[in-house]
Every structure is written in structure tokens, then in C-alpha cells.
PDB file of C-alpha atoms and ligand atoms in Angstrom:
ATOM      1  CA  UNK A  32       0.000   0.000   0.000  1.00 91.00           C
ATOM      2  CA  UNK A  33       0.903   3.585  -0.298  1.00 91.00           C
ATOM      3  CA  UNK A  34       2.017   5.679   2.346  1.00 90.00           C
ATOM      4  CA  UNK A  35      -0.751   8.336   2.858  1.00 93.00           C
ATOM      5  CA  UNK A  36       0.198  11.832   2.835  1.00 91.00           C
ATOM      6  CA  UNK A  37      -1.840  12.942   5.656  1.00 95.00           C
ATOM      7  CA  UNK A  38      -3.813  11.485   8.295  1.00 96.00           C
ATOM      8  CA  UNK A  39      -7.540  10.752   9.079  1.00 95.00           C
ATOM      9  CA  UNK A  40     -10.622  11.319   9.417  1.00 98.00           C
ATOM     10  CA  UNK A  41     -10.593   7.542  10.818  1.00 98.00           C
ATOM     11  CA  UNK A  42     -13.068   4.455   9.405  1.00 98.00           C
ATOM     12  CA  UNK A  43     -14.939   3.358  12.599  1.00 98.00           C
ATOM     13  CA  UNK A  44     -14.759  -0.238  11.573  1.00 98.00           C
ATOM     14  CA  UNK A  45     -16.663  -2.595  14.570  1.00 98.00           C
ATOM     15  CA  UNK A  46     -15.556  -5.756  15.351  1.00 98.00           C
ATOM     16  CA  UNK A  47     -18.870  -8.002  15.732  1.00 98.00           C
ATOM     17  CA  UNK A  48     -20.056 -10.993  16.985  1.00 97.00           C
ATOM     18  CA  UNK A  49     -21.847 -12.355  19.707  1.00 97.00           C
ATOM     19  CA  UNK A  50     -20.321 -15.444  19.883  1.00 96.00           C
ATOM     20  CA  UNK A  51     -17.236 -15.287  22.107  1.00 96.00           C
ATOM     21  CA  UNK A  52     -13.563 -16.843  20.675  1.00 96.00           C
ATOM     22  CA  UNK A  53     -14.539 -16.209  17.409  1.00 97.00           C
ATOM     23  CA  UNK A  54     -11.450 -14.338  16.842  1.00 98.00           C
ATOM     24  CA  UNK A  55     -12.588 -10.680  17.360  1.00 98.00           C
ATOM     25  CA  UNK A  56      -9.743  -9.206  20.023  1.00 98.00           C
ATOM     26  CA  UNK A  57      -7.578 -11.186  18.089  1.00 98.00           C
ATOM     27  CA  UNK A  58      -8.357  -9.724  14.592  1.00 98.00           C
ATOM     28  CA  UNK A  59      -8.548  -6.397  16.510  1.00 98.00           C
ATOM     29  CA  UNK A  60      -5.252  -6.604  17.693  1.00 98.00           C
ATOM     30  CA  UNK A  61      -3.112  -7.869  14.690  1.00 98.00           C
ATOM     31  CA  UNK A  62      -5.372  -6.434  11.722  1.00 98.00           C
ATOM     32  CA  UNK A  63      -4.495  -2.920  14.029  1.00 98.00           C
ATOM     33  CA  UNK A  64      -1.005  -3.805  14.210  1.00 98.00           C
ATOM     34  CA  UNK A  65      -0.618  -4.847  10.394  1.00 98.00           C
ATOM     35  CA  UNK A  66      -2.464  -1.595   9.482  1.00 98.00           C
ATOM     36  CA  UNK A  67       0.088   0.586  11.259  1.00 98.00           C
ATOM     37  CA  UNK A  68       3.170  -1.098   9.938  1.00 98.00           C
ATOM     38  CA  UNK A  69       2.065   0.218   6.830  1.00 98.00           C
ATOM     39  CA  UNK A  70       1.543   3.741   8.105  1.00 97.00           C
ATOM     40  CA  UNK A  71      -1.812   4.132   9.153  1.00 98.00           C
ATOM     41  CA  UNK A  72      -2.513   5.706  12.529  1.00 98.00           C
ATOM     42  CA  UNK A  73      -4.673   3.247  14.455  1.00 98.00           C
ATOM     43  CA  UNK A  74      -7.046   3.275  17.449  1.00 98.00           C
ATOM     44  CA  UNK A  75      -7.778   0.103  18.889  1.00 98.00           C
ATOM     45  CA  UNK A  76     -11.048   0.291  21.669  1.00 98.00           C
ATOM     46  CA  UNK A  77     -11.715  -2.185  23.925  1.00 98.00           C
ATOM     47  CA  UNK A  78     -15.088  -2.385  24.455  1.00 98.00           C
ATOM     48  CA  UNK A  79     -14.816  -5.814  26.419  1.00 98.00           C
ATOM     49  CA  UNK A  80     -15.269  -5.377  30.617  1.00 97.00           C
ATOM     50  CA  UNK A  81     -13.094  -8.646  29.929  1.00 97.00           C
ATOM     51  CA  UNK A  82     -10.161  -6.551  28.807  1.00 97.00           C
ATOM     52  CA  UNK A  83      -8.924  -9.096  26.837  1.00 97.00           C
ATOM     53  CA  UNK A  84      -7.839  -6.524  24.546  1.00 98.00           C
ATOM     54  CA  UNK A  85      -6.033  -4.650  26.737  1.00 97.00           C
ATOM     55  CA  UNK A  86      -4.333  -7.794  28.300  1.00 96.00           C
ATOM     56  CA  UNK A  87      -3.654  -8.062  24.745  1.00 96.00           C
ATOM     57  CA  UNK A  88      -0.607  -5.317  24.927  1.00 96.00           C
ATOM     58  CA  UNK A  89       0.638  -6.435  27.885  1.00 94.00           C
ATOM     59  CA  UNK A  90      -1.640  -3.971  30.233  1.00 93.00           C
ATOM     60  CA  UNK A  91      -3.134  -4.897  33.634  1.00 92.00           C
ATOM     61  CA  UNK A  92      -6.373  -3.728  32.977  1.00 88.00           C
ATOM     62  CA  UNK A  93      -7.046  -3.791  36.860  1.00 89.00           C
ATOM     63  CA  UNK A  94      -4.562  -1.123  37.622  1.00 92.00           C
ATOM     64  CA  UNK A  95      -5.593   1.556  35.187  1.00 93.00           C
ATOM     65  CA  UNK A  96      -7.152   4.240  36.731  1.00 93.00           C
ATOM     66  CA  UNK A  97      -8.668   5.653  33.472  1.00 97.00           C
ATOM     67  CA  UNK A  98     -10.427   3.638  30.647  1.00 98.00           C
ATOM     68  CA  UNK A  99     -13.352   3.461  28.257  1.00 98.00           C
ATOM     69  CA  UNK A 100     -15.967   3.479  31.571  1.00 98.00           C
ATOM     70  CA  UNK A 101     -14.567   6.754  32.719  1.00 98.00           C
ATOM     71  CA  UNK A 102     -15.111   8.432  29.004  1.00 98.00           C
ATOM     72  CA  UNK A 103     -18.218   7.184  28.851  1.00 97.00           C
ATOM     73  CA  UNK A 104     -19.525   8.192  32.005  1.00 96.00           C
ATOM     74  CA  UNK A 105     -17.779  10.939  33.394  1.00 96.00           C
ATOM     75  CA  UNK A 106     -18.175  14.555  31.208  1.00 93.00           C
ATOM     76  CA  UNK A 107     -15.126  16.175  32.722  1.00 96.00           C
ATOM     77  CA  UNK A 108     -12.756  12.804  31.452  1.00 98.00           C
ATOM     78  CA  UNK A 109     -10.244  13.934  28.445  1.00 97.00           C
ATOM     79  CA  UNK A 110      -9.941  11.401  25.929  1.00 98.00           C
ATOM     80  CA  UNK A 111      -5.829  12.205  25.500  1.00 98.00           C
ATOM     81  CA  UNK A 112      -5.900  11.168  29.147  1.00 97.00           C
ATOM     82  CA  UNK A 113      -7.154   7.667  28.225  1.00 98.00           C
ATOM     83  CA  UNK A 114      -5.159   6.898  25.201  1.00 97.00           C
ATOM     84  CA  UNK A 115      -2.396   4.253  25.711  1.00 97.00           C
ATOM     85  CA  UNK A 116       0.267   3.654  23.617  1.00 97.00           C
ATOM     86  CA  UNK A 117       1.191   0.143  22.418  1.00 97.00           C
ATOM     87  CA  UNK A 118       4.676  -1.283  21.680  1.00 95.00           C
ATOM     88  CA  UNK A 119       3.572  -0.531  18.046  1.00 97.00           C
ATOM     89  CA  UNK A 120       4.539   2.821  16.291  1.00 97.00           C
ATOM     90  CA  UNK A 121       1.229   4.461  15.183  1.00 97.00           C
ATOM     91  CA  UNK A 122      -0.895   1.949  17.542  1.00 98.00           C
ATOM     92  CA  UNK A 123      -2.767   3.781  20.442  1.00 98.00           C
ATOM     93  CA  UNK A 124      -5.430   1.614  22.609  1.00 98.00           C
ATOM     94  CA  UNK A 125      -8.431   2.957  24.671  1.00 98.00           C
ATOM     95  CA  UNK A 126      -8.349   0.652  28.055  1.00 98.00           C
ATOM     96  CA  UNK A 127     -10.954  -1.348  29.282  1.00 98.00           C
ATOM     97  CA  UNK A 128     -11.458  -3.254  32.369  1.00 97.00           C
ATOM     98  CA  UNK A 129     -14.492  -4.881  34.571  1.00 96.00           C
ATOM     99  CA  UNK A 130     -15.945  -1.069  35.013  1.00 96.00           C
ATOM    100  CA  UNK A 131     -17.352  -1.034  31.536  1.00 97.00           C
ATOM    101  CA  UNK A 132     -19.900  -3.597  32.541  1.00 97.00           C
ATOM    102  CA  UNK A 133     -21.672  -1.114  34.693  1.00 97.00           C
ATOM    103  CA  UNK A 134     -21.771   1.077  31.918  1.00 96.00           C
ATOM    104  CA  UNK A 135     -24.374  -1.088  30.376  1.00 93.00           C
ATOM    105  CA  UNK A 136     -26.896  -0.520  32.602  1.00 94.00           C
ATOM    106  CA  UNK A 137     -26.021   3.068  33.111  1.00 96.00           C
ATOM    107  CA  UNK A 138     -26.115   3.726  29.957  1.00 96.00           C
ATOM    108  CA  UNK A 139     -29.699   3.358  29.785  1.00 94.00           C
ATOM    109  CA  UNK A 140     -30.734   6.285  31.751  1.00 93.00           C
ATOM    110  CA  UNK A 141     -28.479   8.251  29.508  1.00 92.00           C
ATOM    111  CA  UNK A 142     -29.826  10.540  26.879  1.00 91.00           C
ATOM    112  CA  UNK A 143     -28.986   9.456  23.589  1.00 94.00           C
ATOM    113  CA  UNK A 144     -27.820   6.483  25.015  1.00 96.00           C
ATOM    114  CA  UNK A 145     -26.741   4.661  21.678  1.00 97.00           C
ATOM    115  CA  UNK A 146     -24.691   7.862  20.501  1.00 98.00           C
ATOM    116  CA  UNK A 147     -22.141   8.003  23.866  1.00 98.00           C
ATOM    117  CA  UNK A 148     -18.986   6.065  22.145  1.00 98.00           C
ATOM    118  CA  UNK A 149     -19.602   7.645  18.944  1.00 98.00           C
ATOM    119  CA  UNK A 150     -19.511  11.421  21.134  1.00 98.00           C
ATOM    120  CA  UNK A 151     -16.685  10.551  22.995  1.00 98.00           C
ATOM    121  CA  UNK A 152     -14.741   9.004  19.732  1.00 98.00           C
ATOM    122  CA  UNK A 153     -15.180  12.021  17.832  1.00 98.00           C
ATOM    123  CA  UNK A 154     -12.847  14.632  19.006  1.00 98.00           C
ATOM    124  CA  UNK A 155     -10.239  12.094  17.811  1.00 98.00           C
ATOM    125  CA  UNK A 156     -11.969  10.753  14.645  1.00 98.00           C
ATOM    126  CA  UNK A 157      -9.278  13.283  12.621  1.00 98.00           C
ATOM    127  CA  UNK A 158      -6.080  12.137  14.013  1.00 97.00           C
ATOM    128  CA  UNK A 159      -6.569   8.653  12.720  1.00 98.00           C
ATOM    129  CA  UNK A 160      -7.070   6.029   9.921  1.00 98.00           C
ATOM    130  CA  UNK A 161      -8.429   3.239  11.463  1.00 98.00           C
ATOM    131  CA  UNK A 162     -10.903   3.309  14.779  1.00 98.00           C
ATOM    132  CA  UNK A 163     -11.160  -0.562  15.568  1.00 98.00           C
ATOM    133  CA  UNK A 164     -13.593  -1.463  18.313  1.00 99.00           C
ATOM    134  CA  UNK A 165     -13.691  -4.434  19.940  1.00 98.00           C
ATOM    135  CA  UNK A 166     -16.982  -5.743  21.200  1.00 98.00           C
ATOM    136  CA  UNK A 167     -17.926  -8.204  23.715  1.00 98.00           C
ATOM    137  CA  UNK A 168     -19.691 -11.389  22.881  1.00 97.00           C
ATOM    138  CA  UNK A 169     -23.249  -9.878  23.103  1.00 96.00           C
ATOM    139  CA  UNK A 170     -26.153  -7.785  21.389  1.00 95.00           C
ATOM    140  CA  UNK A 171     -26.711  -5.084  24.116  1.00 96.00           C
ATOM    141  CA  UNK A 172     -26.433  -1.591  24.532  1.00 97.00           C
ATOM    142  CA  UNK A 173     -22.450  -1.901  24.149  1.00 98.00           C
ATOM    143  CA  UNK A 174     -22.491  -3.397  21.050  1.00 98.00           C
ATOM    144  CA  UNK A 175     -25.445  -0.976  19.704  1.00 98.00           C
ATOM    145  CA  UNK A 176     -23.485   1.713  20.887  1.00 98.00           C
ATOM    146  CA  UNK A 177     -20.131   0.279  19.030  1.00 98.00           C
ATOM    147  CA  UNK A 178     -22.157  -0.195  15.625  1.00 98.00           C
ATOM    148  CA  UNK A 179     -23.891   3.461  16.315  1.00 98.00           C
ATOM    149  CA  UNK A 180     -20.489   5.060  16.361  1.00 98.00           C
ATOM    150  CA  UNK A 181     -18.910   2.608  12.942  1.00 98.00           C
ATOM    151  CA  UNK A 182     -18.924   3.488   9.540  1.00 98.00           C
ATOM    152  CA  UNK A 183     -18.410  -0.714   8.922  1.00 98.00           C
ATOM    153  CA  UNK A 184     -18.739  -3.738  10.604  1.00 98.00           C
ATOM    154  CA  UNK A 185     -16.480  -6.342  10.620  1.00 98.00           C
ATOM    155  CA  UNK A 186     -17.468 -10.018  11.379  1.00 98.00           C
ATOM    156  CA  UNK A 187     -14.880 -12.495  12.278  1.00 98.00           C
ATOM    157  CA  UNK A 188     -16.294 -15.933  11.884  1.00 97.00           C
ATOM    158  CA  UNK A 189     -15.116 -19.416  12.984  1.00 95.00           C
ATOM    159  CA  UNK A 190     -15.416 -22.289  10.390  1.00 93.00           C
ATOM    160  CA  UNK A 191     -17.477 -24.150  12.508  1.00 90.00           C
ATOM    161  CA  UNK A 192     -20.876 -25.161  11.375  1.00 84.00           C
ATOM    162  CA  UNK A 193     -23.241 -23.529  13.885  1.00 85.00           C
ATOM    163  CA  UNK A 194     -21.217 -20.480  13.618  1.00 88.00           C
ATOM    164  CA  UNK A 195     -23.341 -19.417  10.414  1.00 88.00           C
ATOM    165  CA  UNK A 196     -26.876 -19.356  12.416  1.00 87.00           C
ATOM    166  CA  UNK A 197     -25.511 -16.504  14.585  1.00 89.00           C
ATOM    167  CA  UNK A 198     -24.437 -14.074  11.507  1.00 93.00           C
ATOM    168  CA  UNK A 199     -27.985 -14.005  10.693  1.00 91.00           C
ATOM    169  CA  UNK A 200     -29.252 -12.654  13.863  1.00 93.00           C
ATOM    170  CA  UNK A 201     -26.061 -10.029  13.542  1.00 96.00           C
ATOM    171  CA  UNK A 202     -27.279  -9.361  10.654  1.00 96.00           C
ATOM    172  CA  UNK A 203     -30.811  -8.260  11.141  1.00 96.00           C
ATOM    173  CA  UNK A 204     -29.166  -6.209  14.293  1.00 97.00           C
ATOM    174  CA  UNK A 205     -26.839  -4.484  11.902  1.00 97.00           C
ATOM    175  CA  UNK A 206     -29.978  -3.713   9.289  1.00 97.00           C
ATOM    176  CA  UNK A 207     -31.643  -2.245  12.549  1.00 97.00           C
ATOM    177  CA  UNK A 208     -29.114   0.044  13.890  1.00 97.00           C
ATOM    178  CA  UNK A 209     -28.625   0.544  10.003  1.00 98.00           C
ATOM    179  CA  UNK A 210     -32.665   1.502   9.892  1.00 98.00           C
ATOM    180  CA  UNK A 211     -32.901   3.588  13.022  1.00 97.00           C
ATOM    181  CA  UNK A 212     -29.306   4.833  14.271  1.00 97.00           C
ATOM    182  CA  UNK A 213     -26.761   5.098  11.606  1.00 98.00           C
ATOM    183  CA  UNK A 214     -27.915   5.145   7.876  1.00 97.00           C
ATOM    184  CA  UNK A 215     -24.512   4.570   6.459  1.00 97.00           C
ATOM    185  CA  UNK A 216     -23.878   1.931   8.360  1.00 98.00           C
ATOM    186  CA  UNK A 217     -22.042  -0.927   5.871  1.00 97.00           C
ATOM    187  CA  UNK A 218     -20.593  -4.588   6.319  1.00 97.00           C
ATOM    188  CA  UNK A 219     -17.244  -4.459   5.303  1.00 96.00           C
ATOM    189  CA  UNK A 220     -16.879  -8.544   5.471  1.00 96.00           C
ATOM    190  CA  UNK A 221     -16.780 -11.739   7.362  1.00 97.00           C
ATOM    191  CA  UNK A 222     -13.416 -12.829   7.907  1.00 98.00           C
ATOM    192  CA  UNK A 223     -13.105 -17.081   8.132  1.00 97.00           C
ATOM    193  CA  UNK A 224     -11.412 -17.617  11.280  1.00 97.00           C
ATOM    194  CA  UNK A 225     -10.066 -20.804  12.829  1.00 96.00           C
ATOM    195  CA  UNK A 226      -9.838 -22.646   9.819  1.00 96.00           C
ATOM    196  CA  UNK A 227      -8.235 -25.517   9.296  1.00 95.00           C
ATOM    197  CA  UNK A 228      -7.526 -26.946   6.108  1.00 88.00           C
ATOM    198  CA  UNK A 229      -6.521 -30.531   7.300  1.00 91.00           C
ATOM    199  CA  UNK A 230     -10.747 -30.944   8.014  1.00 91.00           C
ATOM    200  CA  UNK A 231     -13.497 -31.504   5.514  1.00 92.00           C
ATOM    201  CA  UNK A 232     -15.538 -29.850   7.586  1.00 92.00           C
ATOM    202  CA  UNK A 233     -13.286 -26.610   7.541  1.00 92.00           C
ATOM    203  CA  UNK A 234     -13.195 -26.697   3.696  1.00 91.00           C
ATOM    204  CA  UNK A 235     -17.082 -27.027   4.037  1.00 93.00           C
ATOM    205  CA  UNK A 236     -18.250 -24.580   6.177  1.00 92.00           C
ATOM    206  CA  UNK A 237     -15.919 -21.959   4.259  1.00 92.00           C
ATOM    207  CA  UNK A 238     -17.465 -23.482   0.898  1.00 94.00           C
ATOM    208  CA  UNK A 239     -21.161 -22.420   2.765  1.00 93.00           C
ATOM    209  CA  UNK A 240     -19.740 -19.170   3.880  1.00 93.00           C
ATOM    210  CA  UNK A 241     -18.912 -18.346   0.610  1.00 94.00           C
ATOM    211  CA  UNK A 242     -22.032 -19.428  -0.674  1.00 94.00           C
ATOM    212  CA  UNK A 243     -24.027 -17.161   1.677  1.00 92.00           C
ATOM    213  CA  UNK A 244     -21.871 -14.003   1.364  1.00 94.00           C
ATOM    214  CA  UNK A 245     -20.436 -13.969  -2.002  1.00 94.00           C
ATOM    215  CA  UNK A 246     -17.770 -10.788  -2.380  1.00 94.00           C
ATOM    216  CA  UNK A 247     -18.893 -10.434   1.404  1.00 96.00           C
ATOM    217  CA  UNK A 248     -16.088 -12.581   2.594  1.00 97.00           C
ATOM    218  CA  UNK A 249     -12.756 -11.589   2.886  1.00 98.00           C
ATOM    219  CA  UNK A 250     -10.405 -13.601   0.193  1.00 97.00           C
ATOM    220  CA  UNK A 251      -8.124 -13.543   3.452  1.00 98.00           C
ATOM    221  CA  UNK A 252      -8.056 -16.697   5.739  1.00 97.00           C
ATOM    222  CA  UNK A 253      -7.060 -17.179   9.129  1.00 98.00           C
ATOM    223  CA  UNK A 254      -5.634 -20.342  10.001  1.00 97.00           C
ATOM    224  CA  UNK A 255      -5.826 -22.285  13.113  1.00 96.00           C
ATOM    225  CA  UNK A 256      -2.569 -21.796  15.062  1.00 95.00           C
ATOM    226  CA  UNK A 257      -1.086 -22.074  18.743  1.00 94.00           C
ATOM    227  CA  UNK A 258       0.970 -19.582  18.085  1.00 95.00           C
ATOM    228  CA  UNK A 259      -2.055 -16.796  18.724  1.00 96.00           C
ATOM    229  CA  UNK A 260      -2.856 -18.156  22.359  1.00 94.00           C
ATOM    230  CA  UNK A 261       0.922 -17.645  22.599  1.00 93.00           C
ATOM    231  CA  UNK A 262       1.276 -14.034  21.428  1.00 92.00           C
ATOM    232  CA  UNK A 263      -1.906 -13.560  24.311  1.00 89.00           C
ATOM    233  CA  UNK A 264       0.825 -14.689  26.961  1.00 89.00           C
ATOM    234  CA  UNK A 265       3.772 -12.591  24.750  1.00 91.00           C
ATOM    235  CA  UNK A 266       1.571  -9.150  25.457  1.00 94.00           C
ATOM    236  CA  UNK A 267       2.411  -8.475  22.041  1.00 96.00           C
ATOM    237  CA  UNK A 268       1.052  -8.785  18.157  1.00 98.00           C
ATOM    238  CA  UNK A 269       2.029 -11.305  16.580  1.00 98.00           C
ATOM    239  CA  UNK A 270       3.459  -9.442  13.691  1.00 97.00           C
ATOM    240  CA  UNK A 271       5.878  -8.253  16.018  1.00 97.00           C
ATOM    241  CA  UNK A 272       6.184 -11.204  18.148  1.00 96.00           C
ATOM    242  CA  UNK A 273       6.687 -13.745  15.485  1.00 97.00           C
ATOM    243  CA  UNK A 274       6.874 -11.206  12.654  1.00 97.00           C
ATOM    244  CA  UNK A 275       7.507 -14.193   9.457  1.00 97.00           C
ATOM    245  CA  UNK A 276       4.873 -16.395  10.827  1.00 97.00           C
ATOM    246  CA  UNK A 277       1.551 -17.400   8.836  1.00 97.00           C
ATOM    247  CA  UNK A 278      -0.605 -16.074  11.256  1.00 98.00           C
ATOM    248  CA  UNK A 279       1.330 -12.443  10.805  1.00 98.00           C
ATOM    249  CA  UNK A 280       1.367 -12.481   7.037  1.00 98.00           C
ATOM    250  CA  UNK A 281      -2.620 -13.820   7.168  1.00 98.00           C
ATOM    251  CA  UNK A 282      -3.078 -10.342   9.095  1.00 98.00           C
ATOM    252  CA  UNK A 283      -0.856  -8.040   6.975  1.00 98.00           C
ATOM    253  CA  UNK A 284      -2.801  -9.293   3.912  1.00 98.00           C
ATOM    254  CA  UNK A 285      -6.088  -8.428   5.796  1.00 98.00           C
ATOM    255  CA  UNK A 286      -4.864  -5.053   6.451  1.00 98.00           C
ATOM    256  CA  UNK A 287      -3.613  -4.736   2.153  1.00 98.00           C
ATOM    257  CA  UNK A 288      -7.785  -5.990   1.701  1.00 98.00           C
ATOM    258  CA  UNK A 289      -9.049  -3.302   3.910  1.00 98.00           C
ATOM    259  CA  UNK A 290      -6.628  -1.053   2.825  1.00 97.00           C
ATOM    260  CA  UNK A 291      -7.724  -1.516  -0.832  1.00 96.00           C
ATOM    261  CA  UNK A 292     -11.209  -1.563  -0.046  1.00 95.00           C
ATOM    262  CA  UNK A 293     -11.531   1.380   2.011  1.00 94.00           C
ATOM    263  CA  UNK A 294      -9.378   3.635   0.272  1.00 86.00           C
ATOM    264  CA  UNK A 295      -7.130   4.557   3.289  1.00 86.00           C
TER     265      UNK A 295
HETATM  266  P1  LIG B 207     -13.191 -13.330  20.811  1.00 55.51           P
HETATM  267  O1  LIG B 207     -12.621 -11.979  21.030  1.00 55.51           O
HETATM  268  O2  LIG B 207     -14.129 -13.403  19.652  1.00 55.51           O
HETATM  269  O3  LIG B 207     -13.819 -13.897  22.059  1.00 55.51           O
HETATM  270  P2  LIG B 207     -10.432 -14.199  20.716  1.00 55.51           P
HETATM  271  O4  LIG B 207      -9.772 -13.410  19.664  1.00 55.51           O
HETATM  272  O5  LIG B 207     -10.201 -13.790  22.138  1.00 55.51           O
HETATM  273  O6  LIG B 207     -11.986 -14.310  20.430  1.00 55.51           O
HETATM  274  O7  LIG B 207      -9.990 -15.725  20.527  1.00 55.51           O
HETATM  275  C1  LIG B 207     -10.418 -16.726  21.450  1.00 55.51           C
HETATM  276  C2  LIG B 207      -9.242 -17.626  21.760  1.00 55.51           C
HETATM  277  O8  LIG B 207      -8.816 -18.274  20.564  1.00 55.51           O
HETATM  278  C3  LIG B 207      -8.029 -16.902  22.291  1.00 55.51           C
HETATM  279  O9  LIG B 207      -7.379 -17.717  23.216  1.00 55.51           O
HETATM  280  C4  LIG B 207      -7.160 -16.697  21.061  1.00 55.51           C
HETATM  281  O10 LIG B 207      -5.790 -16.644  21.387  1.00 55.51           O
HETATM  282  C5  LIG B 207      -7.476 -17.938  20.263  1.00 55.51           C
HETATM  283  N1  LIG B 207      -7.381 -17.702  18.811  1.00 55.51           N
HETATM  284  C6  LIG B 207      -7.785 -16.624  18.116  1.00 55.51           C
HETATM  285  N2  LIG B 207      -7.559 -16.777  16.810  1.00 55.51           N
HETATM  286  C7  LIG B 207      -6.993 -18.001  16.665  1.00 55.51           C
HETATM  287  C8  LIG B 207      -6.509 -18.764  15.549  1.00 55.51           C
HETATM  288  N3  LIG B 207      -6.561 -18.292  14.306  1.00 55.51           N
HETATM  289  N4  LIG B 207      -5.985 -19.977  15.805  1.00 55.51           N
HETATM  290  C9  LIG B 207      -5.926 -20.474  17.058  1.00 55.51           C
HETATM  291  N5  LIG B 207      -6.355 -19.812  18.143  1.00 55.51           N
HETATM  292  C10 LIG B 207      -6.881 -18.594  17.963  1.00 55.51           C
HETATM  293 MG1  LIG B 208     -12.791 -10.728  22.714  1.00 55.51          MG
END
């Protein structure tokens, strides 16, 4: 890709599904990390109260005393203050931790409840490329607020066969927020996860995937491989952790797909 000449105003791209290990912080993570080796300044959000995102880069989510919660909920809380950097140039990461699930039922009383991530993004939306948010495994008021404040979704998807069911009901929550929130909402694409081509039933359920979503799906592929439970455990992306493996280069050609795709 070619280096941009200037920076932003970022894609809010959400990551989305509401089955957990799917492959979401992970996609999050690398597909970040792969977009800002080749130059693009990158947000990462963790929208998790697991944190797993923030674990992710080697944070202890439990000792932060500013993340995502505090933004959401607190007017007087500077966005610059909650920023983190990662041990990637161009990488920054919004912190989350257990606090965030209180925000869910907060939240509700709020006014314009679905718009609060999108408000607090938005002083930043020009200093970046790429907003990637992280969701948890769930349809609430989290997630609504996530796809409220996208441009794109992105769906990870393991090639397992009761994975596809759940897409559908993503789907019809996407054409809703789409519908009542956020006109311009788009799907960007499901991304296979998990596959492995040693199985038939790998091979299949990617066949069916492709059969469902057409140009939907990524052409990239992410293979089945210890060596992402390892970079959890590293602190670190694997394209810098084990910067030649499969599981980097899978990424890095994600990030040349979205790249090409988005125009960024
Ligand atoms: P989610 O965020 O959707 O819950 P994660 O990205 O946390 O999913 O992945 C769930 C688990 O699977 C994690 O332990 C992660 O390290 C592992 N994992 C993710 N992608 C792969 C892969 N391609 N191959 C093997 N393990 C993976
Ligand atoms: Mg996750």
C-alpha cells in the first residue's frame, strides 16, 4: 500500500459478533497492528469489561485508573488522558477493564444512550485512519453503541458449522441500527477464522460461507494456530512477536484488503 500523505478522518470499523472466541480481540489486535506497519494511525477500543484486549498489549487492565468506563460516564474525562500507547509505532489503545460492565446498565438512563462512544470518539476521529472497536460477545447496549459510532462492521467468523446461524441474527441487528441509528452503516466482510484446512468440515463450512456471502467474505483466511494463544501470553502482536509467521502475514494481507477496499 501507499504511504498516505496525511492522516484521518478515521473508518470506525466494529468488530462483531456475539459469539465469544470467534477471533474478534484477536483480529482487533493484529489487523491494528498490520495496518500501522504500513503507516496508518490506528485506534484500537476495547469495548470488552473482559479486557482481553487490553491484556492483549501487555496492560493490567485492573490497575488503570482511566479507561473506556470513565469516558463514557464521566463529562469532565479527556480522551488524551485515556489513550495508551502500544509497543507498536502508530498503535494507540483505549483501556478497558471490569468497570465497563456497569456502563451497560447506566447507559440506559443516559440521553442518547446509543450515541455516547460515537460522542466521545469524535474529538479524535481526525487524528486517525483506522478506529477498531472491539466488542464483547453480546447484542446489548455496548455493542449498539459500538455499531452506532462505525462506519463498517467487521465479522470475524469461525469455520465451525453452527457459527453461520448466529451471523444471521447479527445481521438483522446491523440492518436495525442501520434503519434507526446510523444510515450509512455498511458490512465491510466476514473474515473465516479458525480454519483448518486438514478438516473436511473446515473446507465445508468456508465453501457455505462463501455461498451465503459472495464478495462479502474476505479472500483472506485465518488459520488455526497455537501460536495466537501464545502471542496472548507474549503481550504483544504477533506481527511483532513472530513477525515471518503465517498467522502475521494472514493479518498483513487483511490489512492490504481493507486497505484496498476502504481507500485509506
Ligand atoms: P473473541 O474476542 O471473539 O472472544 P479471541 O480473539 O479472544 O476471540 O480468541 C479466542 C481464543 O482463541 C483466544 O485464546 C485466542 O488466542 C485464540 N485464537 C484466536 N484466533 C486463533 C486462531 N486463528 N488460531 C488459534 N487460536 C486462535
Ligand atoms: Mg474478545
Amino acid at each position: 500500500p501507499q504511504p498516505l500523505e496525511r492522516h484521518g478522518p478515521a473508518r470506525v470499523i466494529a468488530m462483531a459478533n456475539q459469539k465469544g472466541g470467534v477471533g474478534k480481540t484477536t483480529t482487533t489486535i493484529n489487523l491494528g497492528a498490520a495496518l500501522a506497519e504500513y503507516g496508518r494511525k490506528v485506534l484500537l477500543v476495547d469495548f470488552d469489561p473482559q479486557g482481553a484486549l487490553s491484556v492483549g498489549f501487555g496492560t493490567n487492565p485492573h490497575t488503570l485508573d482511566l479507561t473506556v468506563y470513565n469516558l463514557l460516564m464521566q463529562e469532565d474525562v479527556d480522551i488524551d488522558d485515556v489513550m495508551v500507547k502500544t509497543n507498536v509505532a502508530g498503535l494507540r489503545l483505549l483501556p478497558a477493564n471490569i468497570d465497563l460492565s456497569a456502563a451497560e446498565i447506566q447507559l440506559v438512563n443516559e440521553v442518547a444512550r446509543e450515541q455516547t462512544l460515537a460522542r466521545v470518539l469524535r474529538p479524535v476521529i481526525p487524528d486517525f485512519d483506522y478506529v477498531l472497536i472491539d466488542c464483547q460477545p453480546s447484542l446489548g447496549l455496548l455493542t449498539i453503541n459500538a455499531l452506532t459510532a462505525a462506519h463498517s462492521v467487521l465479522v470475524p467468523l469461525e469455520c465451525e458449522f453452527f457459527s453461520l446461524r448466529g451471523v444471521a441474527l447479527l445481521l438483522d441487528t446491523v440492518d436495525k441500527v442501520r434503519e434507526r441509528l446510523n444510515y450509512d452503516l455498511e458490512l465491510d466482510g466476514i473474515l473465516a477464522t479458525m480454519y483448518d484446512s486438514r478438516t473436511t468440515h473446515s473446507r465445508q463450512v468456508l465453501q457455505r460461507v462463501a455461498e451465503a456471502f459472495g464478495d462479502k467474505v474476505f479472500s483472506t483466511v485465518i488459520t488455526r494456530t497455537v501460536r495466537f494463544p501464545e502471542t496472548t501470553v507474549a503481550g504483544e502482536p504477533i506481527t511483532t512477536w513472530a513477525p515471518a509467521s503465517s498467522g502475521a502475514r494472514a493479518y498483513r494481507q487483511l490489512a492490504r484488503e481493507l486497505i484496498a477496499a476502504t481507500d485509506k
